[in-house]
XYZ file of C-alpha atoms in Angstrom:
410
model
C 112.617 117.966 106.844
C 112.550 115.932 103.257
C 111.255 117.598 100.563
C 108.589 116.507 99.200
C 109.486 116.618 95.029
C 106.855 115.003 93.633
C 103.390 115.690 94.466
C 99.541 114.615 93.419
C 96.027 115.716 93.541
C 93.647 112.907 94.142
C 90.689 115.332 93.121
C 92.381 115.386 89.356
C 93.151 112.556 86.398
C 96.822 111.376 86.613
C 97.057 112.365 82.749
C 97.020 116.050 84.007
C 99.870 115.077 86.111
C 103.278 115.570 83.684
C 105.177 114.321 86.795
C 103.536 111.015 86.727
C 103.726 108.144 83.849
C 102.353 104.599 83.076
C 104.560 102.925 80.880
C 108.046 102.261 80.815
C 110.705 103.868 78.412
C 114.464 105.174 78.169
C 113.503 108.474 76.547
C 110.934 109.318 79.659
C 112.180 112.700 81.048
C 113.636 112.769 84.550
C 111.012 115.123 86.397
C 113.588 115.903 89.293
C 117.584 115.427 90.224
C 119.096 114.421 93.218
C 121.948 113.924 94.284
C 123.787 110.697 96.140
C 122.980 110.779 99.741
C 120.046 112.751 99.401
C 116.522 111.432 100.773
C 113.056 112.989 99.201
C 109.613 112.139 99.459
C 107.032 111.166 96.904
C 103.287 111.185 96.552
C 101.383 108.411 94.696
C 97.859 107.941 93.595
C 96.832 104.457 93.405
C 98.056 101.972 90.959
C 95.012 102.428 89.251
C 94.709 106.411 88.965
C 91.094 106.676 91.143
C 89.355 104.484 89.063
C 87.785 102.411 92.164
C 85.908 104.019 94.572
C 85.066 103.625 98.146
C 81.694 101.601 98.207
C 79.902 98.511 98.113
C 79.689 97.290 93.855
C 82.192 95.988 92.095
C 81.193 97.200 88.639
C 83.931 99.432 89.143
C 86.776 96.264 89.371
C 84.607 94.763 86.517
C 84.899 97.860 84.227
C 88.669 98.893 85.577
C 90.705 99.589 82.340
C 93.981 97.609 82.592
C 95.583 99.549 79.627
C 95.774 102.648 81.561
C 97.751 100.817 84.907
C 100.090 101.381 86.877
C 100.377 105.071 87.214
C 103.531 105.960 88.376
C 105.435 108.968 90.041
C 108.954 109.913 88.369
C 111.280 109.248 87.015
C 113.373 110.694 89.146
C 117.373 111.181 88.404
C 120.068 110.892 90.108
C 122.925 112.833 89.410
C 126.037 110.111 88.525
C 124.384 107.186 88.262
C 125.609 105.322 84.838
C 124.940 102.146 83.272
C 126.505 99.550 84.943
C 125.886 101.349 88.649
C 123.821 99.850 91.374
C 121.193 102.619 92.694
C 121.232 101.770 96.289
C 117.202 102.932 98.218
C 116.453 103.284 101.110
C 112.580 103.154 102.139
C 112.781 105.523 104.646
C 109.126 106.044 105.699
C 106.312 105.356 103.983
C 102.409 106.220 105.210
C 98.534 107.140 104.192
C 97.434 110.090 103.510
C 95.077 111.678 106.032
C 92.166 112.453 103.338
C 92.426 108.968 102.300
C 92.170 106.569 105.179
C 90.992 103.373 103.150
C 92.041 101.197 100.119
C 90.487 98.139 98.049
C 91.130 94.317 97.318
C 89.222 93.027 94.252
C 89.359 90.042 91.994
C 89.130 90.761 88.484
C 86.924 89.220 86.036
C 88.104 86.098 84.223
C 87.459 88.465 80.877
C 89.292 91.563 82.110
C 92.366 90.209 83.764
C 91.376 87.541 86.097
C 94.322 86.015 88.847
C 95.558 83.879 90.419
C 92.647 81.580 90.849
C 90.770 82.903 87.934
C 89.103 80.119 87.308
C 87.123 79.458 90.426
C 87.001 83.218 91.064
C 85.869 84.112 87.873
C 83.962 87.127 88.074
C 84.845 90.959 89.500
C 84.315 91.182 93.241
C 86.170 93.904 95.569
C 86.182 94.339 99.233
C 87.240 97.904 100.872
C 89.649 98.086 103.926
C 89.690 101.284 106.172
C 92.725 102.275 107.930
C 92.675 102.849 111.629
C 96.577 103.566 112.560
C 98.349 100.608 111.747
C 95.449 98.287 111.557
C 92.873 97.806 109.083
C 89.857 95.505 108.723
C 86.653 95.477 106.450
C 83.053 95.800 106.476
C 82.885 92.909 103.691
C 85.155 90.297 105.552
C 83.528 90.184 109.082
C 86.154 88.960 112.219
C 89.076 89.563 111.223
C 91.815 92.418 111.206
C 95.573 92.775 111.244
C 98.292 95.227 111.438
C 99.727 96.719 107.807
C 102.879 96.520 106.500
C 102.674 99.711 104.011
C 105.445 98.633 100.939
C 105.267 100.250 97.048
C 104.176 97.341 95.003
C 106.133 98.268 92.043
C 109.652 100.445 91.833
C 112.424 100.075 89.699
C 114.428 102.238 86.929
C 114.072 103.152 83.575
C 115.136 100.186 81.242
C 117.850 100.876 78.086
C 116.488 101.323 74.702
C 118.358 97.471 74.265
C 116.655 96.210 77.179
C 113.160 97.585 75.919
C 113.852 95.970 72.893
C 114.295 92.609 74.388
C 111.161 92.768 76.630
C 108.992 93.565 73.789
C 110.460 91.016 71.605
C 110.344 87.895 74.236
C 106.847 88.895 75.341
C 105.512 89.292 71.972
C 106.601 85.684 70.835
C 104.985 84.271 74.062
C 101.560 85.957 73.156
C 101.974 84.637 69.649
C 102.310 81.325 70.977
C 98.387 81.944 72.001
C 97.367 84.843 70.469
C 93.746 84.792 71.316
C 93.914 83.336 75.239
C 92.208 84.992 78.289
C 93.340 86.622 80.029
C 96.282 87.207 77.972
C 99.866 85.747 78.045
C 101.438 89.307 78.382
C 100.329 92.750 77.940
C 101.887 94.424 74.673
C 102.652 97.906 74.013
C 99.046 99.879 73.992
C 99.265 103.617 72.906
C 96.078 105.224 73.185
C 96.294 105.249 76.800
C 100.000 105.348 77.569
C 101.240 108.596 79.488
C 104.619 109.358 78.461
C 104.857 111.766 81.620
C 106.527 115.249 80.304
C 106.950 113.789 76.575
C 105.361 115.659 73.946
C 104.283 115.747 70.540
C 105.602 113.415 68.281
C 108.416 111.712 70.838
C 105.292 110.948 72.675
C 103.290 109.305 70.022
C 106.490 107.239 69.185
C 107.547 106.046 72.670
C 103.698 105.402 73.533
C 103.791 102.542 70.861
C 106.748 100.655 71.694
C 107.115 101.309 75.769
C 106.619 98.476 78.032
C 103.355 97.840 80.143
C 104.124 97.983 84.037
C 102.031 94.432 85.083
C 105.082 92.459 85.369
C 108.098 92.746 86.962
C 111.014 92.305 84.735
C 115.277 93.230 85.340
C 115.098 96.226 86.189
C 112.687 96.027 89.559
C 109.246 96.935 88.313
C 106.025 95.220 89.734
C 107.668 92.874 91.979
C 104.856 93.309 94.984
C 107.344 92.277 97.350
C 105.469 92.704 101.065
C 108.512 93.256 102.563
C 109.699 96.227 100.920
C 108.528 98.745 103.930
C 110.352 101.079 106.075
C 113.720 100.076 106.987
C 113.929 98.475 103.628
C 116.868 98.853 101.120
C 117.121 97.938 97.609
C 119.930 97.429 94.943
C 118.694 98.428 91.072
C 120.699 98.107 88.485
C 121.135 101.129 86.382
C 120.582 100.434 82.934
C 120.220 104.540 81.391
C 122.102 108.144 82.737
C 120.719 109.053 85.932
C 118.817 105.740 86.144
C 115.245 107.112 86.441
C 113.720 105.774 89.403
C 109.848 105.449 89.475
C 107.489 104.516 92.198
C 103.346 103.478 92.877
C 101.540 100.873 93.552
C 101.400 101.648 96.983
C 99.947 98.793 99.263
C 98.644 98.941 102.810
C 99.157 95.118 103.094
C 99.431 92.021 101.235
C 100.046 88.327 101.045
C 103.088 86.698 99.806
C 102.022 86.158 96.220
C 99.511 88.792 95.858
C 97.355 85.687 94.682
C 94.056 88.012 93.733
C 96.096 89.948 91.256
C 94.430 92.971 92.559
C 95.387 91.273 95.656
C 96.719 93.678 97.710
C 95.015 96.560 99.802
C 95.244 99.206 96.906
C 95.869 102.551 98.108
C 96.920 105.900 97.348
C 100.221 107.772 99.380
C 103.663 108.796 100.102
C 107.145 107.279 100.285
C 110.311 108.674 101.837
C 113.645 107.290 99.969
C 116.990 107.902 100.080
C 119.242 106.872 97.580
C 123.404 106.166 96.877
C 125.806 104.588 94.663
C 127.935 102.085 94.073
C 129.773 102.645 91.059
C 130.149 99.803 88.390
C 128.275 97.586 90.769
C 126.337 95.109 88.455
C 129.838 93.736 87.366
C 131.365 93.593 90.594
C 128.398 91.829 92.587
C 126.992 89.909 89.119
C 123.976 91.499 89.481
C 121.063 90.691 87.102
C 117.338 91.582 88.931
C 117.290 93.617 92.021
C 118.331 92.593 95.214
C 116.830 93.874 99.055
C 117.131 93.610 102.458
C 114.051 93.575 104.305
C 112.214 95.599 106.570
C 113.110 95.248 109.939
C 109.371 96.007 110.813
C 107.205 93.608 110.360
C 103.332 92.896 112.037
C 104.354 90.438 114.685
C 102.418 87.331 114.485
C 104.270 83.841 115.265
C 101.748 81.415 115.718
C 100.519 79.837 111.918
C 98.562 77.478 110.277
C 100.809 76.222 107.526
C 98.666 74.938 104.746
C 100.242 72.396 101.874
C 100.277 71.882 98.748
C 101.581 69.575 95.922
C 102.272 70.116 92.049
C 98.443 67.694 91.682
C 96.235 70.054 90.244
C 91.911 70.280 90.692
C 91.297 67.214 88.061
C 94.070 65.145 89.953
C 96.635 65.481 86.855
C 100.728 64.937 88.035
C 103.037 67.525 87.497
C 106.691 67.570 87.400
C 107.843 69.536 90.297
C 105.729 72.544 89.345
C 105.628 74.877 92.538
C 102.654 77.413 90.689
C 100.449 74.044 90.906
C 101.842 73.768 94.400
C 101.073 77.036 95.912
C 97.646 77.224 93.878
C 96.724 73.850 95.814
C 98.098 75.209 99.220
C 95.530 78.565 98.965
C 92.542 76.227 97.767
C 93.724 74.305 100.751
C 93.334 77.197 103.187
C 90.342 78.590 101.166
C 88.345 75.528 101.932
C 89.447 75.404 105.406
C 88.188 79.080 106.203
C 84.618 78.243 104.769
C 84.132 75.623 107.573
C 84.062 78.488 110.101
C 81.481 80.430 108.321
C 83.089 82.430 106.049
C 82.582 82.503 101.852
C 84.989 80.961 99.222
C 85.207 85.366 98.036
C 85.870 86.492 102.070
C 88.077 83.093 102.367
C 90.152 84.320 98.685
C 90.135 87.575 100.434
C 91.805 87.058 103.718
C 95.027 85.002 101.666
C 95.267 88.300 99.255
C 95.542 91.141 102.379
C 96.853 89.373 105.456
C 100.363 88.749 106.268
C 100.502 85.212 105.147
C 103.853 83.672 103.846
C 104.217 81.727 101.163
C 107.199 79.684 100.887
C 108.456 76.884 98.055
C 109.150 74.076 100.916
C 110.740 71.239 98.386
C 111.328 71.195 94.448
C 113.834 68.037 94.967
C 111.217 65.346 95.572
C 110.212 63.991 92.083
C 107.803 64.528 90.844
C 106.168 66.524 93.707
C 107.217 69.712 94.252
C 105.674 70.991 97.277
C 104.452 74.706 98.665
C 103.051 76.087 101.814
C 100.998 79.068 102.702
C 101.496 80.513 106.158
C 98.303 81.460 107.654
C 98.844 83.775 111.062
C 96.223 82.880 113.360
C 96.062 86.022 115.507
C 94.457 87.930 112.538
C 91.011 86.203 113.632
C 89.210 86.921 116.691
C 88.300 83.342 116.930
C 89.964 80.362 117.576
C 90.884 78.479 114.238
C 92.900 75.612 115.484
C 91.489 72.114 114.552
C 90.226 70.304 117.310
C 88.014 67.042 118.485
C 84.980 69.188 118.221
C 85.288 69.758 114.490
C 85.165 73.531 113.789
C 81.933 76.281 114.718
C 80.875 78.304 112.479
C 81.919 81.786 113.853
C 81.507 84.022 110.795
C 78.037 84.668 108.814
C 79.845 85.354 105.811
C 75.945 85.683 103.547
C 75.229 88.821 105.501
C 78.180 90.692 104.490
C 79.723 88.718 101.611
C 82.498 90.369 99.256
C 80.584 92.294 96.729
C 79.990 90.853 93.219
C 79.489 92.427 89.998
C 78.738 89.889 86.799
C 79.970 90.070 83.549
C 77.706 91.984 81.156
C-alpha cells in the first residue's frame, strides 16, 4: 500500500501546516524524498485553505482573500532529478475524502477577482455540489447532475531562481502597463500572507517578498486546470532546480474546459496518488518548454452535444482580428442564453458551463478576421430534453426558487 507522505487536518489553518506552501520559490524546502519509480500519496485542503464553507451565502466568495491562494502540498523531491530532466507523473488515483463529501463553484466579485465573464457576472455568487460516488449535483442548480472527473487543478515544480526572476519581471511590466485596473493584470509578489512552507526566520521574510503567486500557470506546470489530468493521467515537467520540487492542490471534483467562472471548478479538498520517473536531460532532447500530458483514459461518457459558436464579435458588435478569447466568451454567452429559455437563471446557466464536462475547442483561427470557438455542451447532464425543436423550448427548470446564491458588494 502507498504511503501516504504528506498529510492535512481540515479542522486546522494551512499556516500550521510546515508541509504545505502558497507561493512559489527555488529556496522552498523539499518536505519529503523519493526516489524514481516510487508512487506516494498526498493530502490537499482546498485551493483556498477552508475559507468557504458549506452553506447557502456567498459573503464568504465575496470576502475570500486571494493573497493567501492556492495552498499547496510539497514540495516534494525526488532523488536525481537535475535541471534539464523531465519529471515524468503518473496520476495514479485520485478521490474525496470521506468527512468531506461536497465542494463549491462561485463567481467572484468584479472588485475581488472577478472571471471570465466578469462583467455580466459581476458580483460574488457560489453554488455547493455534494458528492454521491462519482456523481454530484446541487441544491442551487435544480435538474441537472453528471459524473466527476476528479483532476488537481494546479501541479508543477519549483521554478529556478532565473526563472523566478523572469516571471516577476514580465508580469510586473504588464501591471505597469495599467497599474490601477480591476481586477488586476497579474498578481505580484504579496508577503504578509505568503507561507514559505518549512522556511524560517529571515530566509522566510526574504523569499515571501519576491516568490511568485500560484493564479497562473506559467513553464513550469502550475495552475493549468487542465480537466483531463485524472487517473490514468501522465505528465512531463521540466525540472528547472535539484530534486525538482513537485507541488500539488487545487483539487477539483469537475470542471469545464476553460474553468470560465475563475472559481469555476467544483472546489474541493483531497488526496492524490502519483508516481513519478525520469528521463534524464529530457528538455533538450524532446525541446521541451511547458509541460506536456497524456490524458486520462477515464473520462464521464457522454457523446451526444450541443455545440454552441462563437466568433471574435464581441457584446457592442466591435470586429476583432482572429481573437479566439472573444470567440469562446461569445460561444458561453451563447449557451448561457440558451439555458435561460428552459427555465433556468443567467447565475445557474454560468454555473452549469463552469462544473460540467463541456469542451471547449478553438474550431478556426485561419478565417480572417473571424476566428471562431465552440463550447461543447453534453446533453445527458439534464434530465430534460434540450434539443431545439418546432415547439420552441418549455420551461422545465424554476430557477427563482433555488437560484445560485448572491452576496453584493459592500
Amino acid at each position: 500500500m502507498a504511503e501516504t507522505i504528506i498529510k492535512v487536518d481540515l479542522s486546522k489553518s494551512a499556516y500550521e501546516n510546515d508541509m504545505i506552501h502558497n507561493r512559489w520559490h527555488p529556496d522552498i524546502p523539499m518536505v519529503s524524498m523519493v526516489k524514481p519509480g516510487d508512487d506516494f500519496k498526498i493530502e490537499c485542503v482546498d485551493w483556498t485553505g477552508g475559507q468557504i464553507s458549506n452553506n447557502d451565502s456567498a459573503d464568504d466568495v465575496r470576502d475570500v482573500d486571494l493573497s493567501k491562494v492556492h495552498f499547496l502540498s510539497g514540495p516534494v523531491g525526488v532523488e536525481g532529478a537535475e535541471p534539464g530532466d523531465l519529471l515524468v507523473v503518473d496520476i495514479l488515483d485520485i478521490g474525496t475524502f470521506e468527512e468531506s463529501q461536497w465542494g463549491f463553484n462561485g463567481f467572484f466579485s468584479k472588485q475581488n477577482g472577478g472571471g471570465f465573464l466578469t462583467e455580466h457576472f459581476p458580483e460574488a455568487q457560489k453554488s455547493i455540489w455534494d458528492f454521491n460516488g462519482m456523481f454530484t449535483k446541487s441544491r442551487h442548480v435544480p435538474r441537472v447532475e453528471f459524473a466527476g472527473l476528479i483532476h488537481p487543478g494546479l501541479i508543477g515544480c519549483l521554478p529556478s531562481r532565473e526563472m523566478l526572476n523572469e516571471w516577476n519581471t514580465r508580469e510586473k511590466a504588464l501591471v505597469d502597463t495599467d497599474p490601477h485596473r480591476v481586477p488586476e493584470l497579474a498578481t505580484l509578489p504579496y508577503a504578509e500572507t505568503a507561507h514559505m512552507g518549512r522556511m524560517t526566520g529571515e530566509a522566510a521574510k526574504a523569499a515571501a517578498a519576491e516568490g511568485a503567486r500560484t493564479v497562473p500557470p506559467r513553464e513550469h506546470g502550475g495552475n493549468c486546470d487542465i480537466k483531463d489530468l485524472s487517473r490514468g493521467a501522465k505528465v512531463y515537467f521540466p525540472v528547472y532546480v535539484k530534486d525538482a520540487g513537485l507541488s500539488v492542490g487545487d483539487l477539483h471534483f469537475s470542471q469545464g474546459d476553460g474553468e470560465i467562472t475563475f472559481c469555476g471548478a467544483i472546489e474541493m479538498a483531497g488526496w492524490i496518488h502519483l508516481r513519478v520517473n525520469l528521463i534524464k536531460g529530457g528538455i533538450e532532447k524532446y525541446g521541451i518548454k511547458n509541460p506536456i500530458f497524456k490524458p486520462s483514459p477515464i473520462t464521464p461518457k457522454y457523446d451526444d452535444y450541443l455545440i454552441f459558436e462563437g466568433i471574435s464579435v464581441d457584446e457592442g458588435g466591435k470586429q476583432h482580428y482572429l481573437d479566439v478569447h472573444i470567440a469562446y466568451r461569445q460561444a458561453c454567452l451563447n449557451a448561457i442564453e440558451y439555458l435561460t429559455k428552459f427555465g433556468y437563471t443567467r447565475a445557474q446557466a454560468y454555473t452549469i458551463l463552469g462544473v460540467a464536462p463541456v469542451q471547449g475547442h478553438i474550431s478556426g483561427v485561419v478565417d480572417i478576421p473571424n476566428a471562431c470557438a465552440t463550447l461543447w455542451l453534453p446533453t445527458d447532464i439534464f434530465d430534460f430534453d434540450l434539443q431545439p425543436n418546432a415547439n420552441g423550448p418549455k420551461i422545465e427548470v424554476d430557477g427563482s426558487s433555488a437560484d445560485v446564491p448572491l452576496s453584493p458588494d459592500l
